CSV table of C-alpha atoms and ligand atoms in Angstrom, one decimal:
chain,number,residue,atom,x,y,z
A,74,MET,CA,-3.5,31.6,3.6
A,75,GLY,CA,-4.5,33.3,0.5
A,76,PHE,CA,-6.0,31.4,-2.3
A,77,ILE,CA,-3.5,29.1,-4.0
A,78,SER,CA,-6.1,27.3,-6.0
A,79,ASP,CA,-6.0,29.7,-9.0
A,80,GLN,CA,-2.2,29.6,-9.1
A,81,LEU,CA,-2.3,25.8,-9.0
A,82,ILE,CA,-4.9,25.5,-11.8
A,83,GLN,CA,-2.8,27.8,-14.0
A,84,TRP,CA,0.4,26.0,-13.2
A,85,HIS,CA,-1.1,22.7,-14.1
A,86,LYS,CA,-1.9,23.7,-17.6
A,87,THR,CA,1.7,24.1,-18.5
A,88,SER,CA,3.6,22.0,-15.9
A,89,GLY,CA,1.3,19.3,-14.5
A,90,ARG,CA,1.0,15.7,-15.5
A,91,HIS,CA,-1.5,15.0,-18.2
A,92,ASN,CA,-0.8,11.5,-19.5
A,93,LEU,CA,-1.1,9.1,-16.6
A,94,PRO,CA,-3.3,6.2,-17.6
A,95,TRP,CA,-5.9,6.9,-14.9
A,96,GLN,CA,-6.3,10.6,-16.0
A,97,ASN,CA,-8.6,11.8,-18.7
A,98,THR,CA,-11.4,9.5,-17.5
A,99,HIS,CA,-14.3,10.0,-15.1
A,100,ASP,CA,-14.8,6.3,-14.6
A,101,PRO,CA,-14.9,5.9,-10.8
A,102,TYR,CA,-13.7,2.3,-11.0
A,103,LEU,CA,-10.4,3.3,-12.7
A,104,ILE,CA,-10.0,6.3,-10.5
A,105,TRP,CA,-10.6,4.4,-7.3
A,106,LEU,CA,-8.2,1.6,-8.4
A,107,SER,CA,-5.4,4.1,-9.1
A,108,GLU,CA,-6.0,6.0,-5.9
A,109,ILE,CA,-5.8,2.9,-3.8
A,110,MET,CA,-2.6,1.8,-5.5
A,111,LEU,CA,-1.1,5.2,-5.1
A,112,GLN,CA,-1.8,5.4,-1.4
A,113,GLN,CA,1.6,3.9,-0.4
A,114,THR,CA,3.4,3.5,-3.7
A,115,GLN,CA,5.2,5.7,-6.2
A,116,VAL,CA,3.6,6.4,-9.6
A,117,THR,CA,6.4,4.6,-11.5
A,118,THR,CA,5.7,1.4,-9.7
A,119,VAL,CA,1.9,1.7,-9.9
A,120,LEU,CA,2.0,2.1,-13.7
A,121,THR,CA,2.8,-1.5,-14.3
A,122,TYR,CA,0.5,-2.9,-11.7
A,123,TYR,CA,-2.4,-0.7,-12.7
A,124,LYS,CA,-2.2,-1.9,-16.4
A,125,LYS,CA,-2.0,-5.6,-15.4
A,126,PHE,CA,-4.9,-5.1,-12.9
A,127,ILE,CA,-7.3,-3.5,-15.3
A,128,LYS,CA,-6.5,-6.0,-18.0
A,129,ARG,CA,-7.3,-8.9,-15.7
A,130,PHE,CA,-10.2,-7.1,-13.9
A,131,PRO,CA,-11.6,-4.7,-16.4
A,132,ASP,CA,-14.7,-3.9,-14.4
A,133,ILE,CA,-16.1,-4.0,-10.8
A,134,ASP,CA,-18.2,-7.2,-11.4
A,135,ILE,CA,-15.2,-9.1,-12.6
A,136,LEU,CA,-13.2,-8.0,-9.6
A,137,ALA,CA,-16.0,-8.8,-7.2
A,138,ASN,CA,-16.4,-12.3,-8.7
A,139,ALA,CA,-12.7,-13.1,-8.5
A,140,GLU,CA,-11.2,-15.2,-5.7
A,141,GLU,CA,-9.4,-13.1,-3.1
A,142,GLU,CA,-6.3,-15.1,-3.6
A,143,LYS,CA,-6.2,-14.2,-7.3
A,144,VAL,CA,-6.5,-10.5,-6.3
A,145,LEU,CA,-3.7,-10.8,-3.8
A,146,GLU,CA,-1.5,-12.6,-6.4
A,147,LEU,CA,-1.8,-9.7,-8.8
A,148,TRP,CA,-1.0,-7.3,-6.0
A,149,SER,CA,2.1,-9.3,-5.1
A,150,GLY,CA,5.1,-6.9,-4.9
A,151,LEU,CA,3.0,-3.8,-4.3
A,152,GLY,CA,3.0,-4.5,-0.5
A,153,TYR,CA,0.4,-3.3,2.0
A,154,TYR,CA,-1.9,-6.2,1.1
A,155,ALA,CA,-4.7,-4.8,3.3
A,156,ARG,CA,-5.3,-2.5,0.3
A,157,ALA,CA,-6.0,-5.4,-2.0
A,158,ARG,CA,-8.2,-7.2,0.5
A,159,ASN,CA,-10.3,-4.0,1.0
A,160,LEU,CA,-10.4,-3.4,-2.8
A,161,HIS,CA,-11.9,-6.8,-3.2
A,162,LYS,CA,-14.4,-6.3,-0.3
A,163,THR,CA,-15.4,-2.9,-1.8
A,164,ALA,CA,-15.9,-4.5,-5.2
A,165,ILE,CA,-18.2,-7.1,-3.7
A,166,GLU,CA,-20.2,-4.5,-1.8
A,167,ILE,CA,-20.7,-2.3,-4.8
A,168,SER,CA,-21.6,-5.2,-7.0
A,169,LYS,CA,-24.1,-6.5,-4.5
A,170,ASN,CA,-25.6,-3.3,-3.0
A,171,TYR,CA,-25.1,-0.7,-5.6
A,172,ASP,CA,-25.9,-2.6,-8.8
A,173,ALA,CA,-22.2,-2.5,-9.7
A,174,LYS,CA,-22.2,1.3,-9.9
A,175,PHE,CA,-20.0,3.4,-7.7
A,176,PRO,CA,-22.1,5.6,-5.3
A,177,SER,CA,-21.6,9.3,-6.0
A,178,SER,CA,-22.5,10.2,-2.4
A,179,PHE,CA,-19.3,11.2,-0.5
A,180,ASP,CA,-20.6,9.6,2.7
A,181,ARG,CA,-21.4,6.3,1.0
A,182,LEU,CA,-17.9,6.3,-0.6
A,183,LEU,CA,-16.4,6.9,2.8
A,184,SER,CA,-18.3,4.0,4.3
A,185,LEU,CA,-16.6,1.5,1.9
A,186,PRO,CA,-13.7,-0.6,3.0
A,187,GLY,CA,-10.3,1.0,2.4
A,188,ILE,CA,-11.7,4.4,1.3
A,189,GLY,CA,-10.7,7.1,3.7
A,190,ARG,CA,-11.5,10.8,3.7
A,191,SER,CA,-8.8,11.8,1.2
A,192,THR,CA,-9.5,8.9,-1.2
A,193,ALA,CA,-13.2,9.6,-1.1
A,194,GLY,CA,-12.4,13.3,-1.8
A,195,ALA,CA,-10.2,12.4,-4.8
A,196,ILE,CA,-12.9,10.0,-6.3
A,197,SER,CA,-15.6,12.7,-5.7
A,198,ALA,CA,-13.5,15.3,-7.5
A,199,PHE,CA,-12.2,13.2,-10.4
A,200,ALA,CA,-15.2,11.0,-11.1
A,201,PHE,CA,-18.2,13.2,-9.9
A,202,LYS,CA,-16.8,16.7,-10.2
A,203,LYS,CA,-17.6,17.4,-6.6
A,204,LYS,CA,-15.8,20.0,-4.5
A,205,LYS,CA,-14.2,17.9,-1.9
A,206,PRO,CA,-10.7,18.3,-0.4
A,207,ILE,CA,-7.9,15.8,-0.4
A,208,LEU,CA,-5.1,15.5,2.1
A,209,ASP,CA,-2.7,12.8,1.3
A,210,GLY,CA,1.0,12.8,2.3
A,211,ASN,CA,2.0,15.0,-0.7
A,212,VAL,CA,-0.7,17.6,0.0
A,213,LYS,CA,0.2,17.7,3.7
A,214,ARG,CA,3.8,18.5,2.7
A,215,VAL,CA,2.8,21.3,0.4
A,216,PHE,CA,0.5,22.9,2.9
A,217,THR,CA,2.8,22.6,5.9
A,218,ARG,CA,5.7,24.0,4.0
A,219,TYR,CA,3.7,26.8,2.4
A,220,LEU,CA,2.3,27.8,5.8
A,221,GLY,CA,5.5,27.1,7.8
A,222,ILE,CA,3.7,24.6,10.1
A,223,LYS,CA,6.6,23.0,12.1
A,224,GLU,CA,4.6,20.3,13.9
A,225,TRP,CA,4.1,16.8,12.7
A,226,ALA,CA,1.2,16.7,10.2
A,227,GLY,CA,-0.2,13.5,11.7
A,228,LYS,CA,-0.8,15.1,15.1
A,229,PRO,CA,-4.7,15.2,15.4
A,230,SER,CA,-4.9,19.0,16.1
A,231,VAL,CA,-2.5,19.7,13.1
A,232,GLU,CA,-4.4,17.3,10.9
A,233,LYS,CA,-7.7,19.0,11.8
A,234,GLU,CA,-6.2,22.4,10.9
A,235,LEU,CA,-4.9,21.0,7.6
A,236,TRP,CA,-8.3,19.7,6.6
A,237,GLU,CA,-9.8,23.1,7.3
A,238,ILE,CA,-7.1,24.7,5.2
A,239,ALA,CA,-7.7,22.1,2.4
A,240,THR,CA,-11.4,22.9,2.5
A,241,ARG,CA,-11.0,26.7,2.5
A,242,ASN,CA,-8.6,26.5,-0.4
A,243,LEU,CA,-10.9,24.6,-2.7
A,244,PRO,CA,-11.7,26.5,-6.0
A,245,LYS,CA,-14.8,28.7,-5.9
A,246,THR,CA,-16.8,26.5,-8.3
A,247,ASN,CA,-16.6,22.8,-9.2
A,248,LYS,CA,-15.7,23.6,-12.8
A,249,HIS,CA,-12.0,23.2,-12.2
A,250,ILE,CA,-12.0,20.8,-9.2
A,251,HIS,CA,-10.6,18.0,-11.3
A,252,THR,CA,-7.6,20.1,-12.4
A,253,TYR,CA,-7.1,21.7,-9.0
A,254,THR,CA,-7.0,18.3,-7.3
A,255,GLN,CA,-4.6,16.9,-9.9
A,256,ALA,CA,-2.4,20.0,-9.6
A,257,LEU,CA,-2.1,19.6,-5.8
A,258,MET,CA,-1.0,16.0,-6.2
A,259,ASP,CA,1.4,16.8,-9.0
A,260,LEU,CA,3.0,19.8,-7.2
A,261,GLY,CA,3.6,17.6,-4.2
A,262,ALA,CA,5.0,14.7,-6.3
A,263,THR,CA,7.1,16.6,-8.8
A,264,ILE,CA,8.1,20.0,-7.3
A,265,CYS,CA,7.5,20.1,-3.5
A,266,ARG,CA,9.4,16.8,-3.2
A,267,ARG,CA,10.4,15.5,0.2
A,268,THR,CA,14.1,16.0,-0.5
A,269,GLN,CA,15.4,18.7,-2.7
A,270,PRO,CA,12.2,20.5,-3.6
A,271,LEU,CA,12.4,22.5,-6.8
A,272,CYS,CA,11.3,25.7,-5.2
A,273,ASN,CA,12.6,27.9,-8.1
A,274,ASN,CA,10.0,26.2,-10.4
A,275,CYS,CA,7.2,26.4,-7.9
A,276,PRO,CA,4.2,28.7,-8.6
A,277,LEU,CA,3.8,29.2,-4.8
A,278,LYS,CA,7.3,30.4,-4.0
A,279,SER,CA,6.5,34.1,-3.6
A,280,LYS,CA,4.4,33.5,-0.5
A,281,CYS,CA,5.8,30.2,0.7
A,282,ILE,CA,7.1,30.5,4.2
A,283,SER,CA,9.5,27.5,4.0
A,284,PHE,CA,11.0,28.9,0.9
A,285,LYS,CA,11.5,32.4,2.2
A,286,LYS,CA,12.8,31.2,5.6
A,287,ASN,CA,14.8,28.3,4.2
A,288,LEU,CA,12.8,25.7,6.2
A,289,THR,CA,12.3,23.0,3.6
A,290,LYS,CA,14.7,20.6,5.5
A,291,GLU,CA,12.8,21.0,8.7
A,292,ILE,CA,9.3,20.9,7.3
A,293,PRO,CA,7.5,18.5,7.1
A,294,ALA,CA,8.4,17.4,10.6
A,295,SER,CA,8.9,13.7,11.1
A,296,LYS,CA,6.7,11.6,13.3
A,297,PRO,CA,8.0,11.7,16.9
A,298,LYS,CA,9.8,8.5,17.6
A,299,LYS,CA,8.4,6.1,20.3
A,300,THR,CA,9.7,2.8,21.4
A,301,LEU,CA,7.8,0.0,19.7
A,302,PRO,CA,7.2,-3.4,21.3
A,303,ILE,CA,9.1,-6.3,19.7
A,304,ASN,CA,7.3,-9.5,18.8
A,305,GLU,CA,9.1,-12.8,17.9
A,306,ILE,CA,8.0,-15.5,15.5
A,307,TYR,CA,9.6,-18.8,14.5
A,308,LEU,CA,9.2,-20.1,11.0
A,309,LEU,CA,10.3,-23.2,9.2
A,310,ILE,CA,11.5,-22.7,5.7
A,311,ILE,CA,11.4,-26.1,4.2
A,312,ASN,CA,12.9,-26.7,0.8
A,313,SER,CA,12.3,-29.9,-1.2
A,314,ARG,CA,12.5,-30.7,-4.9
A,315,ASP,CA,12.5,-27.1,-6.2
A,316,SER,CA,9.7,-26.1,-3.9
A,317,TYR,CA,9.1,-24.4,-0.6
A,318,LEU,CA,6.4,-25.4,1.9
A,319,PHE,CA,4.0,-22.6,2.7
A,320,GLU,CA,1.2,-22.2,5.2
A,321,LYS,CA,-1.8,-19.9,4.6
A,322,LYS,CA,-2.3,-17.2,7.2
A,323,PRO,CA,-5.8,-16.8,8.7
A,324,SER,CA,-8.1,-14.2,7.3
A,325,LYS,CA,-7.4,-11.9,10.3
A,326,GLY,CA,-4.1,-10.7,11.8
A,327,ILE,CA,-0.7,-10.3,10.4
A,328,TRP,CA,-0.3,-11.1,6.7
A,329,ALA,CA,-4.0,-12.1,6.6
A,330,GLY,CA,-4.8,-14.4,3.6
A,331,LEU,CA,-1.2,-14.5,2.4
A,332,TRP,CA,1.1,-17.5,2.1
A,333,SER,CA,3.8,-17.6,4.9
A,334,MET,CA,5.8,-20.5,6.2
A,335,PRO,CA,4.8,-22.9,8.9
A,336,GLU,CA,5.0,-21.2,12.3
A,337,LEU,CA,6.1,-22.8,15.5
A,338,GLU,CA,6.0,-21.6,19.1
A,339,ASN,CA,9.8,-22.1,19.3
A,340,PHE,CA,12.3,-24.4,17.6
A,341,LYS,CA,12.3,-27.1,20.3
A,342,ASN,CA,9.7,-29.0,18.3
A,343,THR,CA,11.0,-28.8,14.7
A,344,ALA,CA,11.7,-32.6,14.5
A,345,ASN,CA,8.2,-33.4,15.8
A,346,TRP,CA,6.5,-31.0,13.4
A,347,ILE,CA,8.3,-32.5,10.4
A,348,LYS,CA,7.5,-36.0,11.5
A,349,GLU,CA,3.8,-35.2,12.1
A,350,ASN,CA,3.2,-33.2,9.0
A,351,LEU,CA,5.6,-34.6,6.5
A,352,ASN,CA,6.3,-38.1,7.9
A,353,GLU,CA,10.1,-37.5,7.7
A,354,ASP,CA,12.8,-38.1,10.3
A,355,ASP,CA,15.6,-37.3,8.0
A,356,TYR,CA,16.2,-33.7,7.2
A,357,LYS,CA,19.2,-31.4,6.9
A,358,MET,CA,19.4,-28.1,8.7
A,359,LEU,CA,21.0,-25.7,6.2
A,360,GLU,CA,20.8,-22.4,8.0
A,361,ILE,CA,19.4,-20.7,11.2
A,362,GLY,CA,18.8,-17.0,10.8
A,363,LYS,CA,16.9,-13.9,12.0
A,364,HIS,CA,15.3,-11.2,9.9
A,365,LYS,CA,14.1,-7.9,11.5
A,366,THR,CA,11.1,-5.9,10.2
A,367,SER,CA,8.7,-3.4,11.6
A,368,PHE,CA,5.1,-2.4,11.3
A,369,THR,CA,3.3,0.7,12.4
A,370,HIS,CA,2.7,-0.5,16.0
A,371,TYR,CA,5.4,-3.0,16.6
A,372,LYS,CA,8.7,-4.5,15.5
A,373,LEU,CA,8.9,-8.1,14.4
A,374,ASN,CA,11.9,-10.5,14.7
A,375,ILE,CA,11.4,-13.4,12.3
A,376,HIS,CA,13.5,-16.4,13.4
A,377,PHE,CA,13.8,-19.1,10.8
A,378,GLN,CA,15.3,-22.5,10.3
A,379,TYR,CA,16.1,-23.3,6.7
A,380,ILE,CA,15.7,-27.0,6.2
A,381,PHE,CA,16.2,-29.4,3.3
A,382,LEU,CA,14.1,-32.5,2.8
A,383,ASN,CA,14.4,-35.2,0.2
A,384,SER,CA,10.7,-36.0,-0.1
A,385,SER,CA,7.9,-33.5,-0.5
A,386,LYS,CA,4.9,-35.3,1.0
A,387,LEU,CA,2.3,-33.5,3.0
A,388,LEU,CA,0.1,-35.3,5.5
A,389,LYS,CA,-1.9,-32.4,6.9
A,390,THR,CA,-3.0,-30.5,3.8
A,391,ASP,CA,-5.4,-28.1,5.5
A,392,ASN,CA,-3.5,-24.9,5.1
A,393,CYS,CA,-0.2,-26.0,3.7
A,394,LYS,CA,1.0,-26.4,0.1
A,395,TRP,CA,4.3,-26.7,-1.8
A,396,ILE,CA,5.0,-23.8,-4.2
A,397,LYS,CA,7.6,-24.2,-6.9
A,398,LYS,CA,10.5,-21.7,-6.8
A,399,SER,CA,9.6,-20.7,-10.3
A,400,SER,CA,6.1,-19.7,-9.2
A,401,LEU,CA,7.1,-17.6,-6.2
A,402,LYS,CA,7.3,-14.3,-8.2
A,403,ASN,CA,3.5,-14.4,-8.7
A,404,ALA,CA,2.5,-15.9,-5.3
A,405,ALA,CA,0.8,-13.8,-2.6
A,406,LEU,CA,3.7,-13.7,-0.1
A,407,PRO,CA,4.4,-11.1,2.6
A,408,SER,CA,7.4,-9.0,1.5
A,409,PRO,CA,9.6,-9.9,4.5
A,410,ILE,CA,9.2,-13.6,3.5
A,411,LYS,CA,10.2,-12.7,-0.1
A,412,LYS,CA,13.2,-10.9,1.3
A,413,ILE,CA,14.3,-13.8,3.4
A,414,LEU,CA,13.9,-16.3,0.5
A,415,ASN,CA,16.1,-14.0,-1.7
A,416,THR,CA,18.9,-14.3,0.9
A,417,LEU,CA,18.9,-18.1,1.0
A,418,LYS,CA,21.4,-20.2,-0.8
A,419,ASP,CA,20.0,-22.5,-3.5
A,420,VAL,CA,20.2,-26.1,-2.8
B,643,SF4,S1,8.2,27.0,-2.7
B,643,SF4,FE1,9.2,25.1,-2.3
B,643,SF4,S2,8.6,24.5,-0.3
B,643,SF4,FE2,7.2,26.1,-1.0
B,643,SF4,S3,5.5,25.0,-1.8
B,643,SF4,FE3,6.9,25.4,-3.5
B,643,SF4,S4,8.2,23.6,-3.6
B,643,SF4,FE4,7.2,23.6,-1.7
């Protein structure tokens, strides 16, 4: 492969990103937080959330002592809430078992909830100056294009090979591991972009196979498509007095810990449910609809009935509550639910 680490370190001096708020620090808490947020989200979106988050939870003890719901609320809009739940669990574990100090051991980092091999590598490099490789989506793209690997990077044998390449390509000493790791991330995000890579500005172009053979549209290969099973759920969206009725999801399963809508087996029992839970016979059906969404392992059809009620009583209060429309922006709701609510007509 040749050693691209020297070229990347040189390139970063003049062309890398130097002013992101989580750079120029060795504080593992801040680095960890940014790495988790960046796992599925673009830098521009993360910037706002990161600032809000560290203002509210400036250190790991404060995060550990917060209620999970408050953490989810602050995460609202970033999606992939499992990241927020794991963030909270990890904070509790570090606060309890590590005297509120991030462990510097790679294996211990890897054992914490939500920290995979690449994230543990990034924390090790940025916070502890350790020579550990990273292999996130951006890095996979750079390596597969540079080497002309046409197979999907998520295939286990290809992934194994990429980890070996990432390890072999580490700089010789740990002196520049911080810059090298940042350079790889920056090159993937700003130059070797998924669409329209800026190959003419790339420090690797003289030896890059995809550039020389014009393969940047084919590489990286997409994940092979397979037919996913389809699940159906039936939700009641009940609107009354400027509020919607929400039901908290259990701590395990789809949308764990978030506020969704009351879920029925089907819509044959809508009237009974409203009578039993809200003591109302009189309601108005405003709309019946279906929203499609998909997850990694299945597709989900969300059937909903949009109902208007005059009163907003609640008999069984266990897991249900009314949330005012004006407070929805900051509530911990699954994103498909937010999307559905945005399509509904105001009453
Ligand atoms: S030359 Fe183009 S395809 Fe190759 S690594 Fe650079 S940006 Fe990516």
